[in-house]
Coordinates of N, CA and C in Angstrom, one line a residue:
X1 N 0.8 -1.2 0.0 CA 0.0 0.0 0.0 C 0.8 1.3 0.0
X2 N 2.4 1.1 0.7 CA 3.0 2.5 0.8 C 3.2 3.0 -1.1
X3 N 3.6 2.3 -1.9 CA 4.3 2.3 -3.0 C 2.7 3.1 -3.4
X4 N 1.4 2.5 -3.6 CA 0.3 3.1 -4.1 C 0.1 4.4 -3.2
X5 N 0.3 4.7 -2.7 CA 0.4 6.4 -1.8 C 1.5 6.9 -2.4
X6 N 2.7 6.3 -3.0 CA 3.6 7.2 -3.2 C 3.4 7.7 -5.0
X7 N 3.0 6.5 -5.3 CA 2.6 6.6 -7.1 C 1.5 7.6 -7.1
X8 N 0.5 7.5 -6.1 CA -0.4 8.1 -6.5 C -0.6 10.0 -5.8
X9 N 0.4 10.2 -5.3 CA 1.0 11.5 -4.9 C 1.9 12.0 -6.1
X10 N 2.7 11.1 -6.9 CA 3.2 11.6 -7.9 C 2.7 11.9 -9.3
X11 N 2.0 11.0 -9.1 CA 0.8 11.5 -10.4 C -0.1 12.8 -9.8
X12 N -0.2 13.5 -8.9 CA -0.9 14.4 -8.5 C -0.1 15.5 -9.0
X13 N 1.2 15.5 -8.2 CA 2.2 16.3 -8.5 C 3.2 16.6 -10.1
X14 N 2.8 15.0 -10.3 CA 3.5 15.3 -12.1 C 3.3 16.4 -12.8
X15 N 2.0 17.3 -13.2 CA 2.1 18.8 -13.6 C 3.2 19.7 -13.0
X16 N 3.1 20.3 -11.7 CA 3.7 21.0 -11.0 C 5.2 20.8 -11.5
X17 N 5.7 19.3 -11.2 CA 7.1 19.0 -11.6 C 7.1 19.2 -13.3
X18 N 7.1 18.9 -14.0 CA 7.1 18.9 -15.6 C 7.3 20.6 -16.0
X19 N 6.2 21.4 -15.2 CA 6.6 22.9 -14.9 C 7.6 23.8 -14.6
X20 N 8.2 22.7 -13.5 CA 9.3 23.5 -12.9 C 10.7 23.3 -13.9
X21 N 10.8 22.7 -15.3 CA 11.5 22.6 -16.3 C 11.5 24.0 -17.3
X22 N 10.3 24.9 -17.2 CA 10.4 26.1 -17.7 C 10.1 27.3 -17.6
X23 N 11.4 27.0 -17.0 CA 12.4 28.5 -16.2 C 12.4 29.7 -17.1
X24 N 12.4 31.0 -17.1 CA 12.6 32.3 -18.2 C 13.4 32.8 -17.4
X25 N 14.5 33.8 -17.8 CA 15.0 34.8 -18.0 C 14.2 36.4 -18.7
X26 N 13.9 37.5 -17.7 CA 13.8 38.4 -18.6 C 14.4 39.4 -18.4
X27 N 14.8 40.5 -19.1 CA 15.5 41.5 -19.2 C 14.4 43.0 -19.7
X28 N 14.0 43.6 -19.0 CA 13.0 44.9 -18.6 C 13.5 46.7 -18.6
X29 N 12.9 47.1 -19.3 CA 13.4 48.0 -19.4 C 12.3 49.3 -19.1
X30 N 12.0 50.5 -18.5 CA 11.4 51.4 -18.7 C 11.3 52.7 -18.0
X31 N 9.9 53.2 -17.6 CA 9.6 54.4 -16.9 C 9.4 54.1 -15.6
X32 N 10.2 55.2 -14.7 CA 9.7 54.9 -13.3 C 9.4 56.4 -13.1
X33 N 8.6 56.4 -11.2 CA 8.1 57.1 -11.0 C 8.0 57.0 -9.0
X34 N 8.6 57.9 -8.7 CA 8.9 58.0 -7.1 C 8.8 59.3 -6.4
X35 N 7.2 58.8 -5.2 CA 7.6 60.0 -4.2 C 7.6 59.2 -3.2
X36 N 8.3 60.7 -2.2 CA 9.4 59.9 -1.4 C 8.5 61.2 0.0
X37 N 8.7 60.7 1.0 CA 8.1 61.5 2.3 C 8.7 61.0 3.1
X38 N 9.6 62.2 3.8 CA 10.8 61.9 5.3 C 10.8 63.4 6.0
X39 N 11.0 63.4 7.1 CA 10.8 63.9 8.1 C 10.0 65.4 7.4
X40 N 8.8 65.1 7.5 CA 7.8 66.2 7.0 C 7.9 66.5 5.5
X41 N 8.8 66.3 4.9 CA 9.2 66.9 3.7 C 8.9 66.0 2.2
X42 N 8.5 66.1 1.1 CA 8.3 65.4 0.3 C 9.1 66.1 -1.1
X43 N 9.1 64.5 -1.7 CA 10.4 64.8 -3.0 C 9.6 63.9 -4.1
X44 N 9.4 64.1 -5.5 CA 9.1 63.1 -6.8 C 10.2 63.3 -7.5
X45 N 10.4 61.9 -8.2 CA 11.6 61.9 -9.5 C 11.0 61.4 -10.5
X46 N 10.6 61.4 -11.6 CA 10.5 60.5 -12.5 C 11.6 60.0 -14.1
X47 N 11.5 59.2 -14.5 CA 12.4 59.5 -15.6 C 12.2 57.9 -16.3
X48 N 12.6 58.1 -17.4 CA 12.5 56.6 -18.3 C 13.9 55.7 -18.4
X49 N 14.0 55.5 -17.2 CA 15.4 54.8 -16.7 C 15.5 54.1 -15.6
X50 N 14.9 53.0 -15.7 CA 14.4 51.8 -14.8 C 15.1 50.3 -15.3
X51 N 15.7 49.4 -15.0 CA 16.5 48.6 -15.9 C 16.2 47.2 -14.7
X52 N 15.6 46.1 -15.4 CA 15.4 44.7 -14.3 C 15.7 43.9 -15.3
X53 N 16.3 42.7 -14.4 CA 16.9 41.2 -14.9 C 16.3 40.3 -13.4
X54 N 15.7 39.4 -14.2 CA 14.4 38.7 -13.3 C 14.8 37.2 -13.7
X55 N 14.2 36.3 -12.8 CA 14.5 34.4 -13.1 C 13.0 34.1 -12.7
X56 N 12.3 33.8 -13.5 CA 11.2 33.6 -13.4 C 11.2 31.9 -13.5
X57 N 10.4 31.1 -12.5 CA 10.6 29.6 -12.5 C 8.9 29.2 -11.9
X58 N 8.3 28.1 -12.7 CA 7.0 28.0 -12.6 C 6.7 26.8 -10.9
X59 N 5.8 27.3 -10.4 CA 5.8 26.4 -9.4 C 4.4 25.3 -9.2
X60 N 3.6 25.9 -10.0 CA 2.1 25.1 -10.3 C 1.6 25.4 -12.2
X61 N 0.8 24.8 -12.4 CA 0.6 25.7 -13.8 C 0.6 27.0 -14.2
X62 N -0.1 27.8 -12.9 CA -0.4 28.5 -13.5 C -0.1 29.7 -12.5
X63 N 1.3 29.7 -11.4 CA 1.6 30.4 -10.9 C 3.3 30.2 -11.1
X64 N 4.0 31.5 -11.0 CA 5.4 31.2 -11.0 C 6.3 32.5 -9.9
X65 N 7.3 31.6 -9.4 CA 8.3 32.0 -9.0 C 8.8 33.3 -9.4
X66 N 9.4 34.3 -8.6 CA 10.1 35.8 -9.9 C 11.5 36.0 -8.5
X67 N 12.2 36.2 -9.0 CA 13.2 36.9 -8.4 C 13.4 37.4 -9.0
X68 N 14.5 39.0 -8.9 CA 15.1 39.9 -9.7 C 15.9 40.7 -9.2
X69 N 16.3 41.7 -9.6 CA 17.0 42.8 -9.4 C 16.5 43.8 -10.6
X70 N 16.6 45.3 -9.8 CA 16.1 46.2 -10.5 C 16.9 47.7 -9.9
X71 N 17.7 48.2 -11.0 CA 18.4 49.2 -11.1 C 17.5 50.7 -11.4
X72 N 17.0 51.8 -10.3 CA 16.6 53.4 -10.9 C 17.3 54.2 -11.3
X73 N 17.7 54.4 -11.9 CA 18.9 56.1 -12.4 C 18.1 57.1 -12.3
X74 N 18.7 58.0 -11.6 CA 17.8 59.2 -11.7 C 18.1 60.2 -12.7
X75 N 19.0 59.9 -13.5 CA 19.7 60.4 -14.8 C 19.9 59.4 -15.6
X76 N 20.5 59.8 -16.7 CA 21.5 58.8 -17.4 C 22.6 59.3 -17.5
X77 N 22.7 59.7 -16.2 CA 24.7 60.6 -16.1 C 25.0 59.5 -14.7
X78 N 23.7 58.9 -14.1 CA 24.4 58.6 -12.9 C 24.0 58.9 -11.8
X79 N 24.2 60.2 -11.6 CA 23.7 61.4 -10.5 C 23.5 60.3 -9.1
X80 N 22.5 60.0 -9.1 CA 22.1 58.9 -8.2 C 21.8 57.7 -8.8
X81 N 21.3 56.5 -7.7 CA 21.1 55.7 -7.8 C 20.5 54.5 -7.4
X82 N 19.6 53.6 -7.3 CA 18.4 53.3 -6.6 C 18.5 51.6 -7.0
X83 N 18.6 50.8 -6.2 CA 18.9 49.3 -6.5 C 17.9 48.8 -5.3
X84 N 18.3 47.1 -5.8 CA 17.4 46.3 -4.7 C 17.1 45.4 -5.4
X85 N 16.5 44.4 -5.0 CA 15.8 43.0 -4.9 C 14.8 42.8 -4.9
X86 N 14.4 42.2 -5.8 CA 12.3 41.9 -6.2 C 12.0 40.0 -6.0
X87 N 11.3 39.9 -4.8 CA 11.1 38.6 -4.8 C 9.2 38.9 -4.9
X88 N 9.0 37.6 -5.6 CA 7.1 37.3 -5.8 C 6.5 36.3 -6.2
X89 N 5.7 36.7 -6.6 CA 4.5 35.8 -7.9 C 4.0 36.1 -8.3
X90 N 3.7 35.4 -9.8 CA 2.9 36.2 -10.7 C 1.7 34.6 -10.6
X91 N 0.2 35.2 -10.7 CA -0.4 34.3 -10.9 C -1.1 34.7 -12.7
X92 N -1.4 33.5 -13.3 CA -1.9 33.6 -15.1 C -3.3 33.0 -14.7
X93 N -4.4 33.8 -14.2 CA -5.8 33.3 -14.3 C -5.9 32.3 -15.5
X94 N -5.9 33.3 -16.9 CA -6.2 32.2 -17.9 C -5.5 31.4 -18.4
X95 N -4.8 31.1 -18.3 CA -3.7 30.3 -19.0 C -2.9 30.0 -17.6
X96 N -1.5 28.9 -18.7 CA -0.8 28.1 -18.0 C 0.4 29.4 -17.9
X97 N 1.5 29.6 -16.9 CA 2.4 30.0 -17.2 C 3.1 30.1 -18.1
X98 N 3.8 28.3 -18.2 CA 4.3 27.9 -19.9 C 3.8 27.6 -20.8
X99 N 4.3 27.6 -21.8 CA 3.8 27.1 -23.1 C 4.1 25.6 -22.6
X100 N 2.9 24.4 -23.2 CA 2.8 23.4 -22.7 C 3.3 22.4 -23.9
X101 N 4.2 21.5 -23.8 CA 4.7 20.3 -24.1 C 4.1 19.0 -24.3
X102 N 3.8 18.4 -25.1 CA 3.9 16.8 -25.4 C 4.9 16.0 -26.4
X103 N 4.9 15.1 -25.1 CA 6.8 14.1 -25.6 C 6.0 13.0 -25.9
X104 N 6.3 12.3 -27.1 CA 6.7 11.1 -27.4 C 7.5 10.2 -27.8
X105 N 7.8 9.3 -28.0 CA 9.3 8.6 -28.3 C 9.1 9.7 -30.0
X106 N 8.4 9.2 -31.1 CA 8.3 9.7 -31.8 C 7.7 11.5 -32.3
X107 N 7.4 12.2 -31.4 CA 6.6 13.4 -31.6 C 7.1 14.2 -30.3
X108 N 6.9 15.5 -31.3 CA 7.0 16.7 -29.9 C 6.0 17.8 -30.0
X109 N 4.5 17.6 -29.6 CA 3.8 18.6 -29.9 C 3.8 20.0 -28.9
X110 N 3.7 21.3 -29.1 CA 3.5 22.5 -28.5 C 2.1 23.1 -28.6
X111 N 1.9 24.1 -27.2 CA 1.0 24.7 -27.2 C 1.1 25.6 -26.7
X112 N 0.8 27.2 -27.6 CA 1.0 27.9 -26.6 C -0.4 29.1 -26.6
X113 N -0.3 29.9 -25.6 CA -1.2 31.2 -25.6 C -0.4 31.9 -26.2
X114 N -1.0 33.0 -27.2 CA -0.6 34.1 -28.0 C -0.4 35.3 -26.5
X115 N -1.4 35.2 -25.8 CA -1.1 36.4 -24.6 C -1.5 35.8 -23.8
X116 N -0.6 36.2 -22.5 CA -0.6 35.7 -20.8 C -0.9 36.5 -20.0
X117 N -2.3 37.5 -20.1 CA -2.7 38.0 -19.1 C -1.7 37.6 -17.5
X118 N -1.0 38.2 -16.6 CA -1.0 38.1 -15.2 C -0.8 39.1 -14.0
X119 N -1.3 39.0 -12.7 CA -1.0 39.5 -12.0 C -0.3 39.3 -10.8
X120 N 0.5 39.7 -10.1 CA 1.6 39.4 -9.5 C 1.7 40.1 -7.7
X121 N 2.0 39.7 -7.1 CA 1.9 40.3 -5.2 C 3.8 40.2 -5.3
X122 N 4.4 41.2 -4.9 CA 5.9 40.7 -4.0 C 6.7 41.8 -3.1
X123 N 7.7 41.5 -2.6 CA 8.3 41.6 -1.8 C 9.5 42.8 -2.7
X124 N 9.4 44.3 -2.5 CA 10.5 44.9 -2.8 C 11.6 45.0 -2.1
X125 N 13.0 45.2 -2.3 CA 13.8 45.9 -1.2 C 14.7 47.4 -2.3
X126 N 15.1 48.4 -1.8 CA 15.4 49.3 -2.0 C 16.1 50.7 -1.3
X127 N 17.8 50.1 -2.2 CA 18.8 50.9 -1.2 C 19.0 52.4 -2.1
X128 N 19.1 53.7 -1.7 CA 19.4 55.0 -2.8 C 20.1 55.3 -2.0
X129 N 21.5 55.6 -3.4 CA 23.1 55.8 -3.0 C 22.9 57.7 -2.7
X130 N 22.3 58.3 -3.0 CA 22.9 60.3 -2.1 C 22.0 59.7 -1.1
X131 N 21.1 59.1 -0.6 CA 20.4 60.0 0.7 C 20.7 58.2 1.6
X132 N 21.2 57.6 1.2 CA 22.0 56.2 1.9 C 21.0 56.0 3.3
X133 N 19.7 55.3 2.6 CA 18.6 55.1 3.4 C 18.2 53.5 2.1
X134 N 17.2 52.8 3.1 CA 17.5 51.5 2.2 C 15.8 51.9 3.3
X135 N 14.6 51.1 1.9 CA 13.4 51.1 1.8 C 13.3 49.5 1.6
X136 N 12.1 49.4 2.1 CA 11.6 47.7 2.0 C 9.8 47.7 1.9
X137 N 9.0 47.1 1.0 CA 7.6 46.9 0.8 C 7.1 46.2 -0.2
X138 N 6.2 45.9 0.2 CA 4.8 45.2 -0.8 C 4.5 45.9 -1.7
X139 N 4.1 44.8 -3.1 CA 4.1 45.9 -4.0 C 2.7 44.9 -5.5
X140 N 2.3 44.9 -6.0 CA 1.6 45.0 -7.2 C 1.7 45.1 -8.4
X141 N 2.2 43.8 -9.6 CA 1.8 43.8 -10.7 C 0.9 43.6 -11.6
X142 N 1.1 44.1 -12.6 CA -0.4 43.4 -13.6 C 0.7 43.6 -14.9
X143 N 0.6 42.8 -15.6 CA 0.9 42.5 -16.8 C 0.7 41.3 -18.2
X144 N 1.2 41.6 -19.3 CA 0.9 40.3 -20.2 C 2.3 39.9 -20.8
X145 N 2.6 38.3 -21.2 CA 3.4 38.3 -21.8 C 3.0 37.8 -23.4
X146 N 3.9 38.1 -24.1 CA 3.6 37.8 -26.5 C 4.1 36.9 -26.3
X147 N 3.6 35.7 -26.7 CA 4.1 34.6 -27.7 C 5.2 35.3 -28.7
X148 N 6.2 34.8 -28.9 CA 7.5 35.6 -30.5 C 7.3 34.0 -30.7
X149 N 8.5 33.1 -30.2 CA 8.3 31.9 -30.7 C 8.4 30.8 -29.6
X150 N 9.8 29.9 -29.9 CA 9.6 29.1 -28.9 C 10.6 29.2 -27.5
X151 N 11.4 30.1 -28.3 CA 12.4 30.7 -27.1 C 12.4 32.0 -26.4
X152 N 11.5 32.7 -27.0 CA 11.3 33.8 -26.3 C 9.7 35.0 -26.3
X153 N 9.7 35.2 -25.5 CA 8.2 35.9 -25.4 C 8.4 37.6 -25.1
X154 N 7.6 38.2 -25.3 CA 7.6 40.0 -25.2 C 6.7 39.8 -23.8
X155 N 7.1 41.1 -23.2 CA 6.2 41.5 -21.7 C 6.4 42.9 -21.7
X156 N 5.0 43.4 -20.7 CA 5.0 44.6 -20.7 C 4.2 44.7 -19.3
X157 N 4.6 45.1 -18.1 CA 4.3 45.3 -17.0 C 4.2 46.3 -16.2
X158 N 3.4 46.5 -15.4 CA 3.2 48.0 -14.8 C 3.1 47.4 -13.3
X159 N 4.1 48.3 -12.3 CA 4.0 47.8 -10.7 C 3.8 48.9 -9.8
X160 N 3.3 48.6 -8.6 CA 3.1 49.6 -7.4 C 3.2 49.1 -6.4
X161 N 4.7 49.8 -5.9 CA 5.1 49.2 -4.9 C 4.9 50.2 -3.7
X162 N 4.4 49.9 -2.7 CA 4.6 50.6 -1.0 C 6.0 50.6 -0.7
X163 N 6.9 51.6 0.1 CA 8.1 51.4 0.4 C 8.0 52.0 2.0
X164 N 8.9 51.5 2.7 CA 9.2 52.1 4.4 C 10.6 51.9 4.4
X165 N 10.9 53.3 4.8 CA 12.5 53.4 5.4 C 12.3 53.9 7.0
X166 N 13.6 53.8 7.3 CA 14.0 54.6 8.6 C 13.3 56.0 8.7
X167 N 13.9 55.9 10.1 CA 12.4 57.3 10.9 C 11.7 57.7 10.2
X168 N 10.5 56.5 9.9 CA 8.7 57.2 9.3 C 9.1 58.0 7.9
X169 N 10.2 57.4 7.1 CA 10.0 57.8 6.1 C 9.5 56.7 4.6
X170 N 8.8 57.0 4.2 CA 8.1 56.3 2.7 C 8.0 56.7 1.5
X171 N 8.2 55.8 0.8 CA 7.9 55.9 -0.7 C 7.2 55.2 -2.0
X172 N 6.4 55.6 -2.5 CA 5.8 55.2 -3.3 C 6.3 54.9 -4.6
X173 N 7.1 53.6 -5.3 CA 7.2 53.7 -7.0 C 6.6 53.0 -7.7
X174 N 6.0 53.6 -8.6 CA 5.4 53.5 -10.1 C 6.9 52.7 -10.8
X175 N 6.3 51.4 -11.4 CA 6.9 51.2 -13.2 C 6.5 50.9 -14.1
X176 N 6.8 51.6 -14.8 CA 6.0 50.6 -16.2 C 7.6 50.3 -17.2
X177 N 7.3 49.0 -17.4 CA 8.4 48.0 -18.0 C 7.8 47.2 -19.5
X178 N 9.1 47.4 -20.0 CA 8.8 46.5 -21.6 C 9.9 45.5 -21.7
X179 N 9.8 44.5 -21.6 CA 11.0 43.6 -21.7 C 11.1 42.6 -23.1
X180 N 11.8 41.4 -22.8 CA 12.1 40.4 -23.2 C 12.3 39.0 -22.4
X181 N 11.9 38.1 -22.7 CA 12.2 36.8 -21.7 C 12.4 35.6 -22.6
X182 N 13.6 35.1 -21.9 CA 13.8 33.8 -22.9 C 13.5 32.7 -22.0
X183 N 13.1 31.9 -22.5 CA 12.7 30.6 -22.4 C 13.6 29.5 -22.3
X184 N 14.1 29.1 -20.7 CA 15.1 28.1 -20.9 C 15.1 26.8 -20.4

């Protein structure tokens, strides 16, 4: 009986695993947008110089893993500079995360969605090099990814993240991102 509990937990789980085979890479690029409120006083930056490299890995069909990192320039001279660490999920109501696979000794059929509606909950962190104060919050995506082909897909994403630093100060950033993701 143990072997039938273990076969029959693996067949439950066989999706989930078969998933966790297609991992993306994406590379993000766009517009950000930050106000910032510390000891009474309030500051906005905006500018189209926002840069993220992300490892997206699927954990159920239709939900996946994201880690990243995400670079703000408050120029493109440098001036300042705004980093940190994006951990989450994105969940895909309609669809599978991946484009779906069938193996046979003989055949390899594909399937995929043309667009991946999803929305996403995670965890920001956020250090800025002139005022050397490091922010941490929850934050909100919504986005879709393009079918291109079989190794890579287009995305375009918009996030709102809550931020909290030291002594009661906060910030609010806006992104909106256009990437690339490859399929590996």
């Amino acid at each position: 009986m143990p072997k039938l509990s273990q076969l029959s937990l693996l067949l439950l789980l066989s999706p989930a695993l078969a998933a966790a085979e297609d991992s993306k890479i994406e590379l993000s690029a766009g517009y950000f947008s930050i106000n910032a409120k510390a000891s009474g006083e309030t500051a906005a930056i905006s500018n189209p110089s926002v840069l993220r490299a992300g490892y997206l890995r699927p954990v159920l069909p239709q939900l996946e893993f994201s880690i990243g990192y995400t670079l703000v320039l408050a120029d493109f001279s440098g001036s300042d500079l705004g980093y940190g660490v994006d951990l989450g999920a994105n969940y895909y109501p309609f669809t599978a995360s991946t484009d779906e696979v069938y193996r046979s000794d003989a055949v390899e059929a594909r399937a995929y969605e043309r667009y991946k509606p999803y929305v996403g909950l995670g965890f920001y962190q956020r250090q800025f090099q002139s005022i050397k104060n490091s922010y941490a919050g929850f934050g909100l995506a919504a986005g879709v990814e393009r079918y291109v082909d079989r190794k890579i897909n287009l995305k375009a994403e918009g996030r709102y993240i809550n931020l909290a630093g030291s002594s009661d100060s906060t910030a609010t950033e806006l992104d909106l991102l256009v990437g690339i993701v490859f399929k590996i």
